Amino acid sequence: MLKLFTSWDEEVHLIEQVIMKRAASGGELTILEAGCGQRWPLNLGSIQYNLTGVDQDAEALRIRTEIIKDLHQGIHGDLREIDFPEHSFDVIYSSYVLEHIDGAESVLRNFTRWLKKDGILIIMIPDPESVRGFITRFSPHWVHILYYKYIIGHKNAGKPGYAPYPTIYDKVLYRKNLQQFCTINGLIIDVRAGNGQFVLGVGILDFILKFITKLIATLSFNKLSSDHVNLLYILRKEE
């Protein structure tokens, strides 16, 4: 059974506490935000850290470096191709990025190599084995754009610098495969949890979409989950 969060704030608070605990050992933390997008959602209080952001979307990175200005280093590049020295980072944070990468396993290998011993790898992904993940995998990208624009209300959806991005779902992201990757590559799973929050809409639309979600889960003999949408992994590299 997955631990289920009831809100984004609860999930973020746990991540912040894990990073702060890592900082308790002393010294400045080195943090990589892998797929940094436009904003850093964490509040790490007074701890000292150096934040490196990498993103393949040049416009999102421009907004982050020229307007938000909270990165110490901003790098435009592909996580499959860029390189850092081994044991460069105390923390690697990747939020809703890996599902968009064809060859995500190679990125995970990079993360493992770049992470210091006993370092923390935080991964957030939509669960490909949830009902929403199933729908995402088998629906065209233009449908995702319409959903973001007209259901969620993101008027810039699909424009340069703005989600949604095409979804790939590399096979390593399936729960059993990711657990096997961790075992083989010396990563300990400290936390594996689901987020039940599903932004649907309002009124009758919300009711209809929830009904459809439950129906698809039932028709799949509950192989597809309807009680969560996203997954959070907090992994630790063995010493």
PDB file of C-alpha atoms in Angstrom:
ATOM      1  CA  MET A   1       0.000   0.000   0.000  1.00  0.00           C
ATOM      2  CA  LEU A   2       1.207   3.481  -0.880  1.00  0.00           C
ATOM      3  CA  LYS A   3       1.130   6.276   1.647  1.00  0.00           C
ATOM      4  CA  LEU A   4      -1.326   8.815   0.225  1.00  0.00           C
ATOM      5  CA  PHE A   5      -0.912  12.559   0.578  1.00  0.00           C
ATOM      6  CA  THR A   6      -4.047  14.654   0.654  1.00  0.00           C
ATOM      7  CA  SER A   7      -2.481  17.891  -0.541  1.00  0.00           C
ATOM      8  CA  TRP A   8       0.471  19.324  -2.432  1.00  0.00           C
ATOM      9  CA  ASP A   9       1.458  21.299   0.686  1.00  0.00           C
ATOM     10  CA  GLU A  10       1.771  18.106   2.736  1.00  0.00           C
ATOM     11  CA  GLU A  11       4.004  16.546   0.089  1.00  0.00           C
ATOM     12  CA  VAL A  12       6.205  19.634  -0.229  1.00  0.00           C
ATOM     13  CA  HIS A  13       6.572  19.894   3.554  1.00  0.00           C
ATOM     14  CA  LEU A  14       7.927  16.339   3.718  1.00  0.00           C
ATOM     15  CA  ILE A  15      10.449  17.052   0.944  1.00  0.00           C
ATOM     16  CA  GLU A  16      11.600  20.225   2.694  1.00  0.00           C
ATOM     17  CA  GLN A  17      12.087  18.350   5.960  1.00  0.00           C
ATOM     18  CA  VAL A  18      14.132  15.626   4.262  1.00  0.00           C
ATOM     19  CA  ILE A  19      16.441  18.199   2.644  1.00  0.00           C
ATOM     20  CA  MET A  20      16.811  20.143   5.885  1.00  0.00           C
ATOM     21  CA  LYS A  21      17.729  16.948   7.708  1.00  0.00           C
ATOM     22  CA  ARG A  22      20.447  16.347   5.116  1.00  0.00           C
ATOM     23  CA  ALA A  23      21.709  19.900   5.764  1.00  0.00           C
ATOM     24  CA  ALA A  24      22.039  19.173   9.490  1.00  0.00           C
ATOM     25  CA  SER A  25      25.359  17.419   8.814  1.00  0.00           C
ATOM     26  CA  GLY A  26      26.852  20.884   8.200  1.00  0.00           C
ATOM     27  CA  GLY A  27      28.232  22.830   5.254  1.00  0.00           C
ATOM     28  CA  GLU A  28      26.541  24.223   2.163  1.00  0.00           C
ATOM     29  CA  LEU A  29      24.267  21.802   0.300  1.00  0.00           C
ATOM     30  CA  THR A  30      24.767  21.306  -3.425  1.00  0.00           C
ATOM     31  CA  ILE A  31      21.377  20.811  -5.087  1.00  0.00           C
ATOM     32  CA  LEU A  32      20.569  19.944  -8.684  1.00  0.00           C
ATOM     33  CA  GLU A  33      17.079  20.762  -9.924  1.00  0.00           C
ATOM     34  CA  ALA A  34      16.852  18.459 -12.926  1.00  0.00           C
ATOM     35  CA  GLY A  35      14.287  19.985 -15.235  1.00  0.00           C
ATOM     36  CA  CYS A  36      13.987  23.234 -13.337  1.00  0.00           C
ATOM     37  CA  GLY A  37      11.188  24.927 -15.263  1.00  0.00           C
ATOM     38  CA  GLN A  38      10.043  28.370 -14.150  1.00  0.00           C
ATOM     39  CA  ARG A  39       9.950  28.065 -10.368  1.00  0.00           C
ATOM     40  CA  TRP A  40      11.475  26.418  -7.289  1.00  0.00           C
ATOM     41  CA  PRO A  41       8.592  25.305  -5.042  1.00  0.00           C
ATOM     42  CA  LEU A  42      10.546  24.573  -1.866  1.00  0.00           C
ATOM     43  CA  ASN A  43      11.221  26.817   1.133  1.00  0.00           C
ATOM     44  CA  LEU A  44      14.419  25.640   2.824  1.00  0.00           C
ATOM     45  CA  GLY A  45      14.494  28.339   5.454  1.00  0.00           C
ATOM     46  CA  SER A  46      17.910  29.533   6.506  1.00  0.00           C
ATOM     47  CA  ILE A  47      19.980  26.587   5.317  1.00  0.00           C
ATOM     48  CA  GLN A  48      22.863  27.357   2.975  1.00  0.00           C
ATOM     49  CA  TYR A  49      22.642  25.764  -0.454  1.00  0.00           C
ATOM     50  CA  ASN A  50      23.908  26.160  -4.003  1.00  0.00           C
ATOM     51  CA  LEU A  51      21.161  25.509  -6.568  1.00  0.00           C
ATOM     52  CA  THR A  52      21.974  24.379 -10.114  1.00  0.00           C
ATOM     53  CA  GLY A  53      19.082  24.210 -12.575  1.00  0.00           C
ATOM     54  CA  VAL A  54      19.040  22.297 -15.858  1.00  0.00           C
ATOM     55  CA  ASP A  55      16.282  22.509 -18.445  1.00  0.00           C
ATOM     56  CA  GLN A  56      15.934  21.688 -22.136  1.00  0.00           C
ATOM     57  CA  ASP A  57      13.209  24.313 -22.592  1.00  0.00           C
ATOM     58  CA  ALA A  58      15.188  27.471 -23.344  1.00  0.00           C
ATOM     59  CA  GLU A  59      12.248  29.801 -22.691  1.00  0.00           C
ATOM     60  CA  ALA A  60      11.441  28.270 -19.294  1.00  0.00           C
ATOM     61  CA  LEU A  61      15.098  28.558 -18.321  1.00  0.00           C
ATOM     62  CA  ARG A  62      15.194  32.185 -19.507  1.00  0.00           C
ATOM     63  CA  ILE A  63      12.220  33.025 -17.291  1.00  0.00           C
ATOM     64  CA  ARG A  64      13.905  31.291 -14.379  1.00  0.00           C
ATOM     65  CA  THR A  65      17.305  32.933 -14.793  1.00  0.00           C
ATOM     66  CA  GLU A  66      16.270  36.420 -15.976  1.00  0.00           C
ATOM     67  CA  ILE A  67      13.024  37.011 -14.084  1.00  0.00           C
ATOM     68  CA  ILE A  68      12.901  34.712 -11.042  1.00  0.00           C
ATOM     69  CA  LYS A  69      16.692  34.765 -10.568  1.00  0.00           C
ATOM     70  CA  ASP A  70      16.879  32.112  -7.856  1.00  0.00           C
ATOM     71  CA  LEU A  71      19.423  29.780  -9.482  1.00  0.00           C
ATOM     72  CA  HIS A  72      23.132  29.955  -8.768  1.00  0.00           C
ATOM     73  CA  GLN A  73      23.769  28.258 -12.134  1.00  0.00           C
ATOM     74  CA  GLY A  74      21.322  27.751 -14.999  1.00  0.00           C
ATOM     75  CA  ILE A  75      22.233  25.238 -17.705  1.00  0.00           C
ATOM     76  CA  HIS A  76      20.384  24.764 -20.989  1.00  0.00           C
ATOM     77  CA  GLY A  77      20.761  21.121 -21.913  1.00  0.00           C
ATOM     78  CA  ASP A  78      19.483  17.564 -22.165  1.00  0.00           C
ATOM     79  CA  LEU A  79      19.757  15.481 -18.991  1.00  0.00           C
ATOM     80  CA  ARG A  80      20.747  12.499 -21.134  1.00  0.00           C
ATOM     81  CA  GLU A  81      23.731  14.340 -22.589  1.00  0.00           C
ATOM     82  CA  ILE A  82      25.085  16.871 -20.090  1.00  0.00           C
ATOM     83  CA  ASP A  83      27.609  15.737 -17.523  1.00  0.00           C
ATOM     84  CA  PHE A  84      28.765  16.582 -14.024  1.00  0.00           C
ATOM     85  CA  PRO A  85      31.634  15.030 -12.071  1.00  0.00           C
ATOM     86  CA  GLU A  86      30.794  12.020  -9.942  1.00  0.00           C
ATOM     87  CA  HIS A  87      29.524  12.775  -6.434  1.00  0.00           C
ATOM     88  CA  SER A  88      28.685  16.415  -7.254  1.00  0.00           C
ATOM     89  CA  PHE A  89      25.372  16.835  -5.416  1.00  0.00           C
ATOM     90  CA  ASP A  90      23.936  16.288  -1.956  1.00  0.00           C
ATOM     91  CA  VAL A  91      20.403  16.466  -3.340  1.00  0.00           C
ATOM     92  CA  ILE A  92      18.931  15.914  -6.808  1.00  0.00           C
ATOM     93  CA  TYR A  93      15.328  17.059  -7.238  1.00  0.00           C
ATOM     94  CA  SER A  94      13.331  16.130 -10.340  1.00  0.00           C
ATOM     95  CA  SER A  95       9.666  17.133 -10.407  1.00  0.00           C
ATOM     96  CA  TYR A  96       7.446  15.875 -13.255  1.00  0.00           C
ATOM     97  CA  VAL A  97      10.265  15.640 -15.777  1.00  0.00           C
ATOM     98  CA  LEU A  98      11.252  11.992 -16.259  1.00  0.00           C
ATOM     99  CA  GLU A  99       7.916  11.028 -17.827  1.00  0.00           C
ATOM    100  CA  HIS A 100       8.767  13.325 -20.762  1.00  0.00           C
ATOM    101  CA  ILE A 101      12.151  11.718 -21.525  1.00  0.00           C
ATOM    102  CA  ASP A 102      12.690   8.914 -24.016  1.00  0.00           C
ATOM    103  CA  GLY A 103      15.558   7.119 -22.311  1.00  0.00           C
ATOM    104  CA  ALA A 104      14.739   8.112 -18.730  1.00  0.00           C
ATOM    105  CA  GLU A 105      16.762   5.162 -17.445  1.00  0.00           C
ATOM    106  CA  SER A 106      19.971   6.770 -18.718  1.00  0.00           C
ATOM    107  CA  VAL A 107      19.027   9.928 -16.821  1.00  0.00           C
ATOM    108  CA  LEU A 108      18.488   7.932 -13.649  1.00  0.00           C
ATOM    109  CA  ARG A 109      21.937   6.401 -14.102  1.00  0.00           C
ATOM    110  CA  ASN A 110      23.350   9.910 -14.416  1.00  0.00           C
ATOM    111  CA  PHE A 111      21.568  10.967 -11.239  1.00  0.00           C
ATOM    112  CA  THR A 112      23.024   7.991  -9.385  1.00  0.00           C
ATOM    113  CA  ARG A 113      26.510   8.838 -10.600  1.00  0.00           C
ATOM    114  CA  TRP A 114      26.216  12.561  -9.805  1.00  0.00           C
ATOM    115  CA  LEU A 115      24.869  11.952  -6.309  1.00  0.00           C
ATOM    116  CA  LYS A 116      27.180  11.939  -3.304  1.00  0.00           C
ATOM    117  CA  LYS A 117      27.245   8.889  -1.054  1.00  0.00           C
ATOM    118  CA  ASP A 118      24.252   9.036   1.278  1.00  0.00           C
ATOM    119  CA  GLY A 119      22.868  11.775  -0.976  1.00  0.00           C
ATOM    120  CA  ILE A 120      19.128  12.220  -1.582  1.00  0.00           C
ATOM    121  CA  LEU A 121      17.319  11.750  -4.900  1.00  0.00           C
ATOM    122  CA  ILE A 122      13.767  13.139  -4.983  1.00  0.00           C
ATOM    123  CA  ILE A 123      11.610  12.103  -7.919  1.00  0.00           C
ATOM    124  CA  MET A 124       8.041  13.151  -8.632  1.00  0.00           C
ATOM    125  CA  ILE A 125       6.247  11.579 -11.590  1.00  0.00           C
ATOM    126  CA  PRO A 126       2.684  10.922 -12.720  1.00  0.00           C
ATOM    127  CA  ASP A 127       1.985   7.245 -12.062  1.00  0.00           C
ATOM    128  CA  PRO A 128       1.768   5.425 -15.433  1.00  0.00           C
ATOM    129  CA  GLU A 129      -0.291   2.748 -13.658  1.00  0.00           C
ATOM    130  CA  SER A 130      -2.980   5.171 -12.520  1.00  0.00           C
ATOM    131  CA  VAL A 131      -6.131   5.823 -14.524  1.00  0.00           C
ATOM    132  CA  ARG A 132      -4.901   9.280 -15.444  1.00  0.00           C
ATOM    133  CA  GLY A 133      -1.516   7.862 -16.478  1.00  0.00           C
ATOM    134  CA  PHE A 134      -3.280   5.330 -18.697  1.00  0.00           C
ATOM    135  CA  ILE A 135      -5.363   8.050 -20.345  1.00  0.00           C
ATOM    136  CA  THR A 136      -2.282  10.241 -20.810  1.00  0.00           C
ATOM    137  CA  ARG A 137      -0.340   7.428 -22.483  1.00  0.00           C
ATOM    138  CA  PHE A 138      -3.045   6.730 -25.057  1.00  0.00           C
ATOM    139  CA  SER A 139      -4.337  10.217 -25.839  1.00  0.00           C
ATOM    140  CA  PRO A 140      -2.727  12.652 -28.313  1.00  0.00           C
ATOM    141  CA  HIS A 141      -0.728  15.598 -27.044  1.00  0.00           C
ATOM    142  CA  TRP A 142      -3.199  18.171 -28.368  1.00  0.00           C
ATOM    143  CA  VAL A 143      -5.802  16.732 -25.978  1.00  0.00           C
ATOM    144  CA  HIS A 144      -3.411  17.400 -23.069  1.00  0.00           C
ATOM    145  CA  ILE A 145      -3.011  21.001 -24.219  1.00  0.00           C
ATOM    146  CA  LEU A 146      -6.788  21.505 -24.382  1.00  0.00           C
ATOM    147  CA  TYR A 147      -7.157  19.988 -20.891  1.00  0.00           C
ATOM    148  CA  TYR A 148      -4.539  22.327 -19.416  1.00  0.00           C
ATOM    149  CA  LYS A 149      -5.987  25.344 -21.214  1.00  0.00           C
ATOM    150  CA  TYR A 150      -9.726  24.897 -20.771  1.00  0.00           C
ATOM    151  CA  ILE A 151     -10.135  22.621 -17.746  1.00  0.00           C
ATOM    152  CA  ILE A 152      -7.250  23.687 -15.517  1.00  0.00           C
ATOM    153  CA  GLY A 153      -7.227  27.242 -16.900  1.00  0.00           C
ATOM    154  CA  HIS A 154      -3.573  27.646 -17.988  1.00  0.00           C
ATOM    155  CA  LYS A 155      -3.968  30.064 -20.890  1.00  0.00           C
ATOM    156  CA  ASN A 156      -0.335  29.668 -22.043  1.00  0.00           C
ATOM    157  CA  ALA A 157      -0.511  25.869 -22.141  1.00  0.00           C
ATOM    158  CA  GLY A 158       1.653  24.384 -24.868  1.00  0.00           C
ATOM    159  CA  LYS A 159       3.541  27.599 -25.642  1.00  0.00           C
ATOM    160  CA  PRO A 160       7.364  27.688 -25.343  1.00  0.00           C
ATOM    161  CA  GLY A 161       8.255  27.657 -21.664  1.00  0.00           C
ATOM    162  CA  TYR A 162       4.908  26.230 -20.554  1.00  0.00           C
ATOM    163  CA  ALA A 163       3.505  22.749 -19.876  1.00  0.00           C
ATOM    164  CA  PRO A 164       2.225  20.334 -20.963  1.00  0.00           C
ATOM    165  CA  TYR A 165       5.114  18.626 -22.696  1.00  0.00           C
ATOM    166  CA  PRO A 166       4.775  15.397 -24.722  1.00  0.00           C
ATOM    167  CA  THR A 167       4.629  12.386 -22.411  1.00  0.00           C
ATOM    168  CA  ILE A 168       6.740   9.286 -23.085  1.00  0.00           C
ATOM    169  CA  TYR A 169       6.646   7.103 -19.930  1.00  0.00           C
ATOM    170  CA  ASP A 170       9.891   5.161 -20.276  1.00  0.00           C
ATOM    171  CA  LYS A 171       9.347   1.616 -18.978  1.00  0.00           C
ATOM    172  CA  VAL A 172      11.734   2.229 -16.041  1.00  0.00           C
ATOM    173  CA  LEU A 173       9.098   4.524 -14.498  1.00  0.00           C
ATOM    174  CA  TYR A 174       6.677   1.697 -13.808  1.00  0.00           C
ATOM    175  CA  ARG A 175       6.678   0.923 -10.093  1.00  0.00           C
ATOM    176  CA  LYS A 176       8.157  -2.571 -10.246  1.00  0.00           C
ATOM    177  CA  ASN A 177      10.832  -1.521 -12.754  1.00  0.00           C
ATOM    178  CA  LEU A 178      11.870   1.519 -10.758  1.00  0.00           C
ATOM    179  CA  GLN A 179      12.158  -0.565  -7.614  1.00  0.00           C
ATOM    180  CA  GLN A 180      14.383  -3.015  -9.508  1.00  0.00           C
ATOM    181  CA  PHE A 181      16.524  -0.127 -10.807  1.00  0.00           C
ATOM    182  CA  CYS A 182      17.018   1.092  -7.249  1.00  0.00           C
ATOM    183  CA  THR A 183      18.072  -2.362  -6.037  1.00  0.00           C
ATOM    184  CA  ILE A 184      20.600  -2.805  -8.840  1.00  0.00           C
ATOM    185  CA  ASN A 185      22.045   0.699  -8.531  1.00  0.00           C
ATOM    186  CA  GLY A 186      22.415   1.019  -4.774  1.00  0.00           C
ATOM    187  CA  LEU A 187      19.474   3.314  -4.093  1.00  0.00           C
ATOM    188  CA  ILE A 188      17.418   2.828  -0.943  1.00  0.00           C
ATOM    189  CA  ILE A 189      13.719   3.760  -1.112  1.00  0.00           C
ATOM    190  CA  ASP A 190      13.039   5.835   2.009  1.00  0.00           C
ATOM    191  CA  VAL A 191       9.627   7.088   0.837  1.00  0.00           C
ATOM    192  CA  ARG A 192       7.214   5.943  -1.846  1.00  0.00           C
ATOM    193  CA  ALA A 193       3.907   7.751  -1.772  1.00  0.00           C
ATOM    194  CA  GLY A 194       0.987   8.779  -3.937  1.00  0.00           C
ATOM    195  CA  ASN A 195      -0.804  12.078  -4.316  1.00  0.00           C
ATOM    196  CA  GLY A 196      -4.559  11.721  -4.596  1.00  0.00           C
ATOM    197  CA  GLN A 197      -5.140  15.265  -5.793  1.00  0.00           C
ATOM    198  CA  PHE A 198      -6.578  15.269  -9.325  1.00  0.00           C
ATOM    199  CA  VAL A 199      -7.477  18.684 -10.752  1.00  0.00           C
ATOM    200  CA  LEU A 200     -10.649  17.944 -12.672  1.00  0.00           C
ATOM    201  CA  GLY A 201     -12.885  20.943 -12.935  1.00  0.00           C
ATOM    202  CA  VAL A 202     -16.009  22.104 -11.141  1.00  0.00           C
ATOM    203  CA  GLY A 203     -19.610  21.032 -10.728  1.00  0.00           C
ATOM    204  CA  ILE A 204     -21.022  18.403 -13.049  1.00  0.00           C
ATOM    205  CA  LEU A 205     -17.748  18.114 -14.994  1.00  0.00           C
ATOM    206  CA  ASP A 206     -15.924  17.153 -11.813  1.00  0.00           C
ATOM    207  CA  PHE A 207     -18.564  14.507 -11.062  1.00  0.00           C
ATOM    208  CA  ILE A 208     -18.431  13.063 -14.588  1.00  0.00           C
ATOM    209  CA  LEU A 209     -14.655  12.819 -14.693  1.00  0.00           C
ATOM    210  CA  LYS A 210     -14.503  11.180 -11.264  1.00  0.00           C
ATOM    211  CA  PHE A 211     -17.154   8.682 -12.357  1.00  0.00           C
ATOM    212  CA  ILE A 212     -15.194   7.861 -15.523  1.00  0.00           C
ATOM    213  CA  THR A 213     -11.998   7.447 -13.474  1.00  0.00           C
ATOM    214  CA  LYS A 214     -13.665   4.964 -11.128  1.00  0.00           C
ATOM    215  CA  LEU A 215     -15.263   3.116 -14.056  1.00  0.00           C
ATOM    216  CA  ILE A 216     -11.936   2.671 -15.884  1.00  0.00           C
ATOM    217  CA  ALA A 217     -10.290   1.435 -12.675  1.00  0.00           C
ATOM    218  CA  THR A 218     -13.077  -1.114 -12.200  1.00  0.00           C
ATOM    219  CA  LEU A 219     -12.898  -2.294 -15.818  1.00  0.00           C
ATOM    220  CA  SER A 220      -9.144  -2.821 -15.395  1.00  0.00           C
ATOM    221  CA  PHE A 221      -9.873  -5.061 -12.362  1.00  0.00           C
ATOM    222  CA  ASN A 222      -8.165  -2.321 -10.321  1.00  0.00           C
ATOM    223  CA  LYS A 223      -4.830  -2.803 -12.065  1.00  0.00           C
ATOM    224  CA  LEU A 224      -5.103   0.925 -12.726  1.00  0.00           C
ATOM    225  CA  SER A 225      -5.312   3.036  -9.585  1.00  0.00           C
ATOM    226  CA  SER A 226      -8.041   5.624  -9.142  1.00  0.00           C
ATOM    227  CA  ASP A 227      -7.047   6.763  -5.629  1.00  0.00           C
ATOM    228  CA  HIS A 228      -3.918   8.660  -6.655  1.00  0.00           C
ATOM    229  CA  VAL A 229      -2.449  10.346  -9.711  1.00  0.00           C
ATOM    230  CA  ASN A 230       1.202  11.072  -8.930  1.00  0.00           C
ATOM    231  CA  LEU A 231       4.083   9.293  -7.227  1.00  0.00           C
ATOM    232  CA  LEU A 232       6.786  10.656  -4.945  1.00  0.00           C
ATOM    233  CA  TYR A 233      10.024   8.727  -4.424  1.00  0.00           C
ATOM    234  CA  ILE A 234      12.639   9.811  -1.923  1.00  0.00           C
ATOM    235  CA  LEU A 235      15.734   7.704  -2.560  1.00  0.00           C
ATOM    236  CA  ARG A 236      19.045   7.578  -0.751  1.00  0.00           C
ATOM    237  CA  LYS A 237      22.346   6.486  -2.257  1.00  0.00           C
ATOM    238  CA  GLU A 238      24.054   3.804  -0.212  1.00  0.00           C
ATOM    239  CA  GLU A 239      27.272   4.853   1.539  1.00  0.00           C
TER     240      GLU A 239
END
